[in-house]
Coordinates of C-alpha atoms in Angstrom, one line a residue:
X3 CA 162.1 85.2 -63.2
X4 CA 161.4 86.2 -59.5
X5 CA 158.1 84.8 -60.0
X6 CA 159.5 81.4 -60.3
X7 CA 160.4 80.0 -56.7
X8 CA 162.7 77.1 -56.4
X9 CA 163.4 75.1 -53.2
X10 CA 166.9 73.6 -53.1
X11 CA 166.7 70.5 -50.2
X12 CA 170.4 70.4 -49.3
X13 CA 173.0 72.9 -48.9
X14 CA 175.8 70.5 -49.8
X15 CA 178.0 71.4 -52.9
X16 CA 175.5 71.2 -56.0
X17 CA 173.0 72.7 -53.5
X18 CA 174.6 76.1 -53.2
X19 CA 176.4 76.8 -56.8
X20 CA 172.4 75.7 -58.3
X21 CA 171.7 78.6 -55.7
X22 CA 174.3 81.1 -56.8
X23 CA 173.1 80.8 -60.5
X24 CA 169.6 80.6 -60.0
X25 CA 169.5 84.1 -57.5
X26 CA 172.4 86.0 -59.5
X27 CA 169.4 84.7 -62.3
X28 CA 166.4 86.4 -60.3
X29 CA 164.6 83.2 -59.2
X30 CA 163.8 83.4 -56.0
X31 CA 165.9 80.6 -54.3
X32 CA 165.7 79.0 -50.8
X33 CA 168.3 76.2 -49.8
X34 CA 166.6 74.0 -46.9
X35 CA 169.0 72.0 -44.9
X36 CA 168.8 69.4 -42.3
X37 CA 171.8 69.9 -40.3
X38 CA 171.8 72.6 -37.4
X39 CA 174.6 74.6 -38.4
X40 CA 176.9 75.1 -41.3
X41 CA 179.9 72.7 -39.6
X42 CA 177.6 70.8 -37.1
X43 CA 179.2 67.5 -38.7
X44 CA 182.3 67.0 -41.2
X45 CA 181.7 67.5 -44.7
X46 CA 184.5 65.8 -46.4
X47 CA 188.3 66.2 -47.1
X48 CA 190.5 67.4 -50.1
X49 CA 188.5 67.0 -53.6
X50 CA 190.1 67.3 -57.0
X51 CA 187.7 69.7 -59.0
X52 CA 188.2 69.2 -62.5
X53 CA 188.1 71.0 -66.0
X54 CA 183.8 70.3 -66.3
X55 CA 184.0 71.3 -62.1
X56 CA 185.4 74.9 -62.6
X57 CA 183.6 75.2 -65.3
X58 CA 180.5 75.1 -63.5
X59 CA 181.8 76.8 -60.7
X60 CA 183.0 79.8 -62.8
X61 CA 179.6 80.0 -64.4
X62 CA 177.5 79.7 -61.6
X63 CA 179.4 81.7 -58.8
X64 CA 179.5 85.6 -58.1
X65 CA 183.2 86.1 -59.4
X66 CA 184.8 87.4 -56.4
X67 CA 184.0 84.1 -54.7
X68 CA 185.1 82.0 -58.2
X69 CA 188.6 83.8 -57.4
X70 CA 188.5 83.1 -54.2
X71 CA 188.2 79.7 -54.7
X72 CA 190.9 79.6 -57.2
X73 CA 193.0 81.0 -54.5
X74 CA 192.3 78.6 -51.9
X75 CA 193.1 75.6 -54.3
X76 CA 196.4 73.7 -53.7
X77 CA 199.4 75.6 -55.6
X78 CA 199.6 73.8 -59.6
X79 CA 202.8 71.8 -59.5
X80 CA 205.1 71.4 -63.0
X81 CA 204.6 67.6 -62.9
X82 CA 202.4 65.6 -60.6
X83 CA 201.6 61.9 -59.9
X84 CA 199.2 59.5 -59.2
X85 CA 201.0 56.4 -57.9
X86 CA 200.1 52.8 -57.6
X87 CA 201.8 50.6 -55.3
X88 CA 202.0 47.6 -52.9
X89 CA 201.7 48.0 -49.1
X90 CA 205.4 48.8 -48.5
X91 CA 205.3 51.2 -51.3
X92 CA 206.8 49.5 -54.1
X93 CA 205.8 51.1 -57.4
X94 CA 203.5 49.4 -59.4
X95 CA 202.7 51.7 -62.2
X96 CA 202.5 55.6 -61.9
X97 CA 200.7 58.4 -64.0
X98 CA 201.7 61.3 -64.8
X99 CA 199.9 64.9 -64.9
X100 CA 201.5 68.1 -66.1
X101 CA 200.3 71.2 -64.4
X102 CA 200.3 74.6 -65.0
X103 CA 202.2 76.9 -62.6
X104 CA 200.7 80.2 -63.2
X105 CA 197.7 79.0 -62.4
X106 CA 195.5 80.4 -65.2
X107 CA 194.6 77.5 -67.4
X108 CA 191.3 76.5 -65.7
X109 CA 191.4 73.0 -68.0
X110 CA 194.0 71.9 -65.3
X111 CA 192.6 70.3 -61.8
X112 CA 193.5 71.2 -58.9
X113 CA 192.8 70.4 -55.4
X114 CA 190.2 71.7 -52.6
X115 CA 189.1 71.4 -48.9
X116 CA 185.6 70.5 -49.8
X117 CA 184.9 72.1 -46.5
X118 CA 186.7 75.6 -47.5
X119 CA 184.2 75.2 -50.6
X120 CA 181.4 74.6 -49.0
X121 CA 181.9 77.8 -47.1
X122 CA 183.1 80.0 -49.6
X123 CA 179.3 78.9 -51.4
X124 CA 177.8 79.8 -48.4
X125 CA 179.0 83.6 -48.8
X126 CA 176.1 86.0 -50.4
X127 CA 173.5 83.3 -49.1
X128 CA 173.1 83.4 -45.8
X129 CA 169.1 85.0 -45.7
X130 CA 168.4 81.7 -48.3
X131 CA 169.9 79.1 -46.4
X132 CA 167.6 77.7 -44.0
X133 CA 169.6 75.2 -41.2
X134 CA 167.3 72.5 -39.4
X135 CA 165.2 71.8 -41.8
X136 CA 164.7 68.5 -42.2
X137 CA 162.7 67.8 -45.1
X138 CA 160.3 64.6 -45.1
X139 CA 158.2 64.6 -48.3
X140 CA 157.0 66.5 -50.8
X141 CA 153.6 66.6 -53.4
X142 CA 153.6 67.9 -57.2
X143 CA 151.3 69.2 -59.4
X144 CA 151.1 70.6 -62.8
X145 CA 151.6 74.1 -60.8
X146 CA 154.2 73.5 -58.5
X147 CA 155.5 71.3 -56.0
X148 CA 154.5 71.4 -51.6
X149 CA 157.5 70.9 -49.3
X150 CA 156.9 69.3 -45.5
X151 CA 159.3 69.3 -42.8
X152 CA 159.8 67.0 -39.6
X153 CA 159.0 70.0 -37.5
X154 CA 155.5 70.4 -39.6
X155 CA 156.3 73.3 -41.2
X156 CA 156.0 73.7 -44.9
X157 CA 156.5 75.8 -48.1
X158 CA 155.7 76.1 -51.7
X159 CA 157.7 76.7 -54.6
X160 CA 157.4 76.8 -58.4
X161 CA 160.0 73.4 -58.4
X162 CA 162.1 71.6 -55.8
X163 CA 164.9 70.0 -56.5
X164 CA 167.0 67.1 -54.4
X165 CA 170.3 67.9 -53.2
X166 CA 170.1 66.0 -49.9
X167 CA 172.7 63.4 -50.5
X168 CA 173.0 59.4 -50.7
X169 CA 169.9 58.6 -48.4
X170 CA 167.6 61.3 -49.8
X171 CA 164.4 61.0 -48.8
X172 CA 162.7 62.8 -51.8
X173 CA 164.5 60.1 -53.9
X174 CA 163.3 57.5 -51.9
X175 CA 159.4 58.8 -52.4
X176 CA 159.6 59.9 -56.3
X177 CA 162.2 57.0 -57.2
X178 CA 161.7 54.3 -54.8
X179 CA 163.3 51.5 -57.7
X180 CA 166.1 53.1 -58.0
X181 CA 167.9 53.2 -54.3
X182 CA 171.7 52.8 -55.1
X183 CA 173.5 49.6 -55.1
X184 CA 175.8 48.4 -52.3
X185 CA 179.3 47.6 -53.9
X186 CA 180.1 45.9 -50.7
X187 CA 183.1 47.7 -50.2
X188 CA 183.4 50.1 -46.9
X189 CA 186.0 53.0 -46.3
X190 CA 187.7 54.7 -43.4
X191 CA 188.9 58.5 -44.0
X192 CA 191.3 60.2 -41.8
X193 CA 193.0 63.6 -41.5
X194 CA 196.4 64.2 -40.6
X195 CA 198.0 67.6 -40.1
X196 CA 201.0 67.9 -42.9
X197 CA 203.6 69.9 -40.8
X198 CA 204.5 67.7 -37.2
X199 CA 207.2 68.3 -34.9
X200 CA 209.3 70.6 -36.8
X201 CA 208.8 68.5 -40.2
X202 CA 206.6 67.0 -43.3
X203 CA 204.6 63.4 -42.7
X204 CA 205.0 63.1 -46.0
X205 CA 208.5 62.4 -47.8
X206 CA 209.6 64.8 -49.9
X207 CA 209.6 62.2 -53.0
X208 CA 205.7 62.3 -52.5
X209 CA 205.2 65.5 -52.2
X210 CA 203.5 65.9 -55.5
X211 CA 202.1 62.5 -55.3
X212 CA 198.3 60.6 -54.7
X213 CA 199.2 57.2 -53.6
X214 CA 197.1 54.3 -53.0
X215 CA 198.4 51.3 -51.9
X216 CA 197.3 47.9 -52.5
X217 CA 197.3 45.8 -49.9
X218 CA 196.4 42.2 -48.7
X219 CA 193.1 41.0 -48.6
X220 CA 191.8 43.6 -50.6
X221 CA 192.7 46.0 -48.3
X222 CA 194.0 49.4 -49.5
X223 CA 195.2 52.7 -48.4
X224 CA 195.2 56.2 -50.4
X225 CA 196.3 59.4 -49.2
X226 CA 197.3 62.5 -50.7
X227 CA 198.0 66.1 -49.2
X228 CA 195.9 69.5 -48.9
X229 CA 198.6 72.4 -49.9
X230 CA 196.3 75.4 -49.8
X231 CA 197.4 78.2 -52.3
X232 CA 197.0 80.6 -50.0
X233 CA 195.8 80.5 -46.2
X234 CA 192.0 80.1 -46.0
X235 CA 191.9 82.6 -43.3
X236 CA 193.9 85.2 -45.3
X237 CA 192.6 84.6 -48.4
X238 CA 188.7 85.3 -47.1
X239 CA 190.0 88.9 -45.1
X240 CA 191.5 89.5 -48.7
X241 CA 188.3 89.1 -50.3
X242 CA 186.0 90.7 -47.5
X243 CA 184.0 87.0 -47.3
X244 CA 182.3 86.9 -43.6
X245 CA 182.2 83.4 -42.8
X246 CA 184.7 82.1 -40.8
X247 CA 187.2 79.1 -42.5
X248 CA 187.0 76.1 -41.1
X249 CA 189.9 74.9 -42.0
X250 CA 193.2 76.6 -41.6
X251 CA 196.2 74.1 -42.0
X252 CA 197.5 72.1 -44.6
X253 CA 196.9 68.5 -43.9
X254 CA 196.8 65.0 -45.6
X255 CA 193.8 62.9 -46.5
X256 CA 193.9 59.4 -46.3
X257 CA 191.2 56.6 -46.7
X258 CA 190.8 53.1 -45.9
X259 CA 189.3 50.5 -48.5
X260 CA 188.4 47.3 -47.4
X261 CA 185.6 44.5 -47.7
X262 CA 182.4 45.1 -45.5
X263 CA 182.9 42.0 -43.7
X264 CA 186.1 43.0 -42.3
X265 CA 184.5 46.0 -40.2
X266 CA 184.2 44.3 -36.5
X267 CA 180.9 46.2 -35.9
X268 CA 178.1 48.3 -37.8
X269 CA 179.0 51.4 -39.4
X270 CA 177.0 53.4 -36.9
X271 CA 178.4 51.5 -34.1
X272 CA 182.0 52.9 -34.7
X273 CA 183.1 55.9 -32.8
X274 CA 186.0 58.3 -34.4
X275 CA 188.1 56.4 -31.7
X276 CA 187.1 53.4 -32.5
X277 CA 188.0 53.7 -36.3
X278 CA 191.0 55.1 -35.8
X279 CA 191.9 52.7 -33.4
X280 CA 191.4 50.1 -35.7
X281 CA 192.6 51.1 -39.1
X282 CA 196.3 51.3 -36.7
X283 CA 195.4 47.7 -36.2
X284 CA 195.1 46.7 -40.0
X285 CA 198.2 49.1 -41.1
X286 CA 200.5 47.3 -39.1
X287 CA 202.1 45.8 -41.9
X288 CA 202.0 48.4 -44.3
X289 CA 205.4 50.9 -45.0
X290 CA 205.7 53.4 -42.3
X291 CA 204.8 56.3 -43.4
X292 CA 201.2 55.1 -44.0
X293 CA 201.6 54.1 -40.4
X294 CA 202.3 57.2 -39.6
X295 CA 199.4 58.8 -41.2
X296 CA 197.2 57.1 -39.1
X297 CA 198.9 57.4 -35.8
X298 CA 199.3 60.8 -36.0
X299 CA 196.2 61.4 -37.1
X300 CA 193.2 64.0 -35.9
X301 CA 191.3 61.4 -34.4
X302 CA 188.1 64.0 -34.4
X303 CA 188.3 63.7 -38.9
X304 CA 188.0 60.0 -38.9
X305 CA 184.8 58.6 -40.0
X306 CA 183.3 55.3 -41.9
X307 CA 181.8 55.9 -45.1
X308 CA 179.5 53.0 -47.0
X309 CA 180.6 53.1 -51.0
X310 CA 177.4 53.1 -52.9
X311 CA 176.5 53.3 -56.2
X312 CA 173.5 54.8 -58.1
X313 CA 170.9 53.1 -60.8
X314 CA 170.1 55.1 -63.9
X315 CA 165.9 55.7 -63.8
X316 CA 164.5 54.5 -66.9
X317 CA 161.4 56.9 -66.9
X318 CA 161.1 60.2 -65.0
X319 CA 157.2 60.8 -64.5
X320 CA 157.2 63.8 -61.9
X321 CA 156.6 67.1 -62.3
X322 CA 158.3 70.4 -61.3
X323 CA 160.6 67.6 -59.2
X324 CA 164.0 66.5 -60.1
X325 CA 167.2 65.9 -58.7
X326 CA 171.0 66.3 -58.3
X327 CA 174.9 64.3 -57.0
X328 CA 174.6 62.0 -54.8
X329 CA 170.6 61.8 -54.7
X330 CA 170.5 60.1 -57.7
X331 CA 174.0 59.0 -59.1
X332 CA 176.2 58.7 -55.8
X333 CA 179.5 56.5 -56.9
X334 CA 182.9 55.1 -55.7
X335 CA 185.5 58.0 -54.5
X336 CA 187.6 56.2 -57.4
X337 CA 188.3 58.9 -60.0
X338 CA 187.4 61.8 -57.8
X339 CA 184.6 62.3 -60.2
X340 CA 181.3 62.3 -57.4
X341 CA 181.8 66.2 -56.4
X342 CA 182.1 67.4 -60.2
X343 CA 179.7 65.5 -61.9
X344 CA 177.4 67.0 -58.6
X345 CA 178.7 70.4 -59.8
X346 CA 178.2 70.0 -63.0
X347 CA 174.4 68.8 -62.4
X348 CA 174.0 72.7 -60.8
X349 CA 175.6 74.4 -64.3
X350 CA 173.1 72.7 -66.5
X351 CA 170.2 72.5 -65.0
X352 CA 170.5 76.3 -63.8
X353 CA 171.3 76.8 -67.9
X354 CA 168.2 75.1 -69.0
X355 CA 165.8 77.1 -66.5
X356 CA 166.9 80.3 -67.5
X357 CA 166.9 79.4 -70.9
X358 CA 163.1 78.0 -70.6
X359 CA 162.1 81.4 -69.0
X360 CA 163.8 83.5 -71.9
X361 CA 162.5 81.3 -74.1
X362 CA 158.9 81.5 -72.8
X363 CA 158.9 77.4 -72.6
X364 CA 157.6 75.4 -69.2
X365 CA 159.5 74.3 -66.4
X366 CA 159.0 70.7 -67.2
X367 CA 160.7 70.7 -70.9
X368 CA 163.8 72.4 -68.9
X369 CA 163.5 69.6 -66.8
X370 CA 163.3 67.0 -69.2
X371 CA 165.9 68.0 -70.7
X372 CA 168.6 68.2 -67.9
X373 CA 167.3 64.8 -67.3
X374 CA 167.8 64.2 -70.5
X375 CA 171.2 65.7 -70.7
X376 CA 172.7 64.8 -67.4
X377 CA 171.5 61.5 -67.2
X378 CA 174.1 60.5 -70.0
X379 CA 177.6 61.7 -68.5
X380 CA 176.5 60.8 -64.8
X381 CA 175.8 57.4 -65.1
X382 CA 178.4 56.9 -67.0
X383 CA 180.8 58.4 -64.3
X384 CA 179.2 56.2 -62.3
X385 CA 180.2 52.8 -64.0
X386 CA 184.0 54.2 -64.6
X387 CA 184.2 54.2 -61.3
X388 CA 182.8 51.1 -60.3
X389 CA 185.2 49.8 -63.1
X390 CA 188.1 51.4 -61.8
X391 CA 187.1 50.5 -57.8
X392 CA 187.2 46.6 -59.7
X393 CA 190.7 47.0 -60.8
X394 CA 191.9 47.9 -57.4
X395 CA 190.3 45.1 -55.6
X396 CA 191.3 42.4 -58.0
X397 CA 191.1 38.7 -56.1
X398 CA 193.1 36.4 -59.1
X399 CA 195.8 35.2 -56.8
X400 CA 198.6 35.0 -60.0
X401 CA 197.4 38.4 -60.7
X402 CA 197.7 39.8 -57.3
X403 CA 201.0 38.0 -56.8
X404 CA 202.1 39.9 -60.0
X405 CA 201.2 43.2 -59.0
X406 CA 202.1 43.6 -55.2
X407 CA 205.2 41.7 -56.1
X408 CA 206.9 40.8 -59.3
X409 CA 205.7 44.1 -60.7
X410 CA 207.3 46.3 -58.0
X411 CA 210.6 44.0 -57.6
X412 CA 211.2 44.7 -61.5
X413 CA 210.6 48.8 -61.2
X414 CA 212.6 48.6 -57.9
X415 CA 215.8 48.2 -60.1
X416 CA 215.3 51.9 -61.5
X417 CA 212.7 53.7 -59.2
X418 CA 214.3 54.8 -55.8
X419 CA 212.6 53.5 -52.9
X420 CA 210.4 55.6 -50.7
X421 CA 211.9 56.5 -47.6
X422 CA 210.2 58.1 -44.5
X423 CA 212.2 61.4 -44.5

């Protein structure tokens, strides 16, 4: 297998546990990546990685780095919820998960800093990640596959395969029909520490809770919190992992959904400040503990993301080429299914290339067939969560009367109401 080179553009998540599998494998396995440095901009808050996302992460990492991640994960509550409510946080309807204290059974999600992952991944590869390098195109053969760079260096490699995000430019060349569809529907994420002056900025009858409030306009507000397990920084001296956590404190997530139109400027235009500055302006009249959120939140975290969503490709015709995530099948954050559908891209398609070379059979059957293969559960992913995104941005007026108001008046009666302590 060491005869077979594969270049990995992007060192995101599906990225570096493709790596993992394919070097611990014997491929020989570089990961070229456009940013400077490892944190040189945010990579995301708290993802729920579930049963098909451990999976893949238990198959593909080293497993001192698979436990470490398990110990990094928020601690596995009894009975957690995810709630749906109006914007003073009246219930609408809840659901209910059952989780598994001790930990062990890996069918039950839990919760990660996506960051903390990322860098746990990066352990074991630092000689086969290559920072600031921006790729710009690439050209196939039969043979293999040529790699340029913006600072006109290039490489070759047995295949390459696109893990460089929503705006990948390899997509853009091989697949130029399929650029994803604009659902016209922009967010705002924030990060807020947990622990503030002595207490929780979360109630305690949220504790185990994701909420996300609906409010008017089709504006609405989810947060949830980031418990780690155990403390990032302790955690990787336990495990003897040199890279640095960047991340140290439990925190809560929240985003912002909202209309494009209502954004007063450009995406790109909006500074951190900016965005924060405005999503207190459109909270004002939402309960106050999401107000508080935002207030007190690290300005530094806040950022403006564009939700997108992928188009299936009818016919793959390129050889020793194929791709990954958010490259091909980026989707609505409704569902938390984007970062494990990404992981679970890496687990297969590291399965059918070893097989192929086991099995004596070329790179582009393996191909095929984790096109084949993936193609199936990932789009379909993708339309669950456009459905779901639909649901929570629902414009009958009797129906939105019904559930920011009659709804929550009626479970009022029995539910207690959600106080700021």
């Amino acid at each position: 297998m060491s005869t077979i080179s594969v270049a990995i553009c992007g060192a995101g998540l599906s990225g570096l546990c493709l790596a993992h599998s394919l070097l611990r494998a014997g491929f020989d396995v570089q990961v070229y990546e456009r940013d400077l440095a490892p944190h040189a901009r945010r990579q995301g808050y708290r993802i729920t990685i579930d049963e098909h996302g451990i999976a893949a992460l238990q198959r593909c990492l080293p497993p001192q780095l698979f436990k470490l991640f398990l110990a990094t994960t928020s601690p596995i509550d009894e009975t957690s919820y995810f709630r749906v409510t109006n914007q003073e946080l009246g219930e609408i309807f809840r659901l209910t998960f059952k989780g598994d204290p001790s930990g062990t059974d890996l069918r039950t999600p839990r919760q990660i800093d996506r960051q903390t992952l990322r860098t746990i991944m990066l352990e074991g590869l630092q000689d086969r990640v290559h920072f600031g390098k921006e790729a710009i195109r690439a050209e196939t053969t039969s043979e293999g596959a040529t790699l340029y760079f913006s600072d006109g260096d290039y490489i070759h490699a047995s295949l390459v395969v696109g893990a460089d995000g929503v705006n990948s430019v390899l997509r853009k060349q091989f697949l130029p029909d399929y650029e994803p569809e604009d659902i016209n529907s922009w967010g705002i994420y924030g990060r807020t520490l947990l622990d503030q002056n002595e207490g929780s900025v979360v109630p305690s009858s949220l504790k185990t809770s994701g909420v996300f409030a609906m409010g008017p306009s089709n504006l609405g507000f989810f947060f949830t919190t980031m418990r780690f397990g155990e403390a990032p920084q302790t955690a990787f001296a336990r495990f003897g992992v040199n890279q640095i956590p960047p991340i140290t404190d439990d925190y809560v997530m929240w985003g912002l959904v909202l209309p494009k139109e209502q954004f007063p400027e450009p995406q790109g235009k909006l500074s951190s400040e900016m965005l924060q500055r405005f999503a207190q302006e459109i909270t004002q009249d939402f309960h106050p503990v999401l107000q508080r959120l935002v207030k007190q939140a690290d300005v530094d975290y806040t950022m403006a993301v564009k939700f997108r969503a992928g188009k299936k490709p009818t016919a793959w015709s390129v050889p020793r080429t194929t791709f990954m995530g958010d490259a091909l099948h980026v989707m609505p954050p409704t569902g938390s299914h984007g970062g494990n559908t990404a992981l679970r891209d890496a687990a297969l398609l590291a399965e059918k290339l070893e097989a192929a070379v086991i099995q004596s059979e070329s790179l582009e059957k393996a191909i095929g067939s984790y096109q084949e293969e993936m193609s199936k559960y990932a789009f379909r992913e993708v339309e669950t969560s456009k459905a779901m995104m639909k649901r929570f941005t629902i414009k009958n007026p009797l129906m939105r009367w019904a559930m920011l108001r009659a709804i929550p008046r009626i479970r009022s009666i029995t539910n207690k109401p959600i106080t700021t302590e």
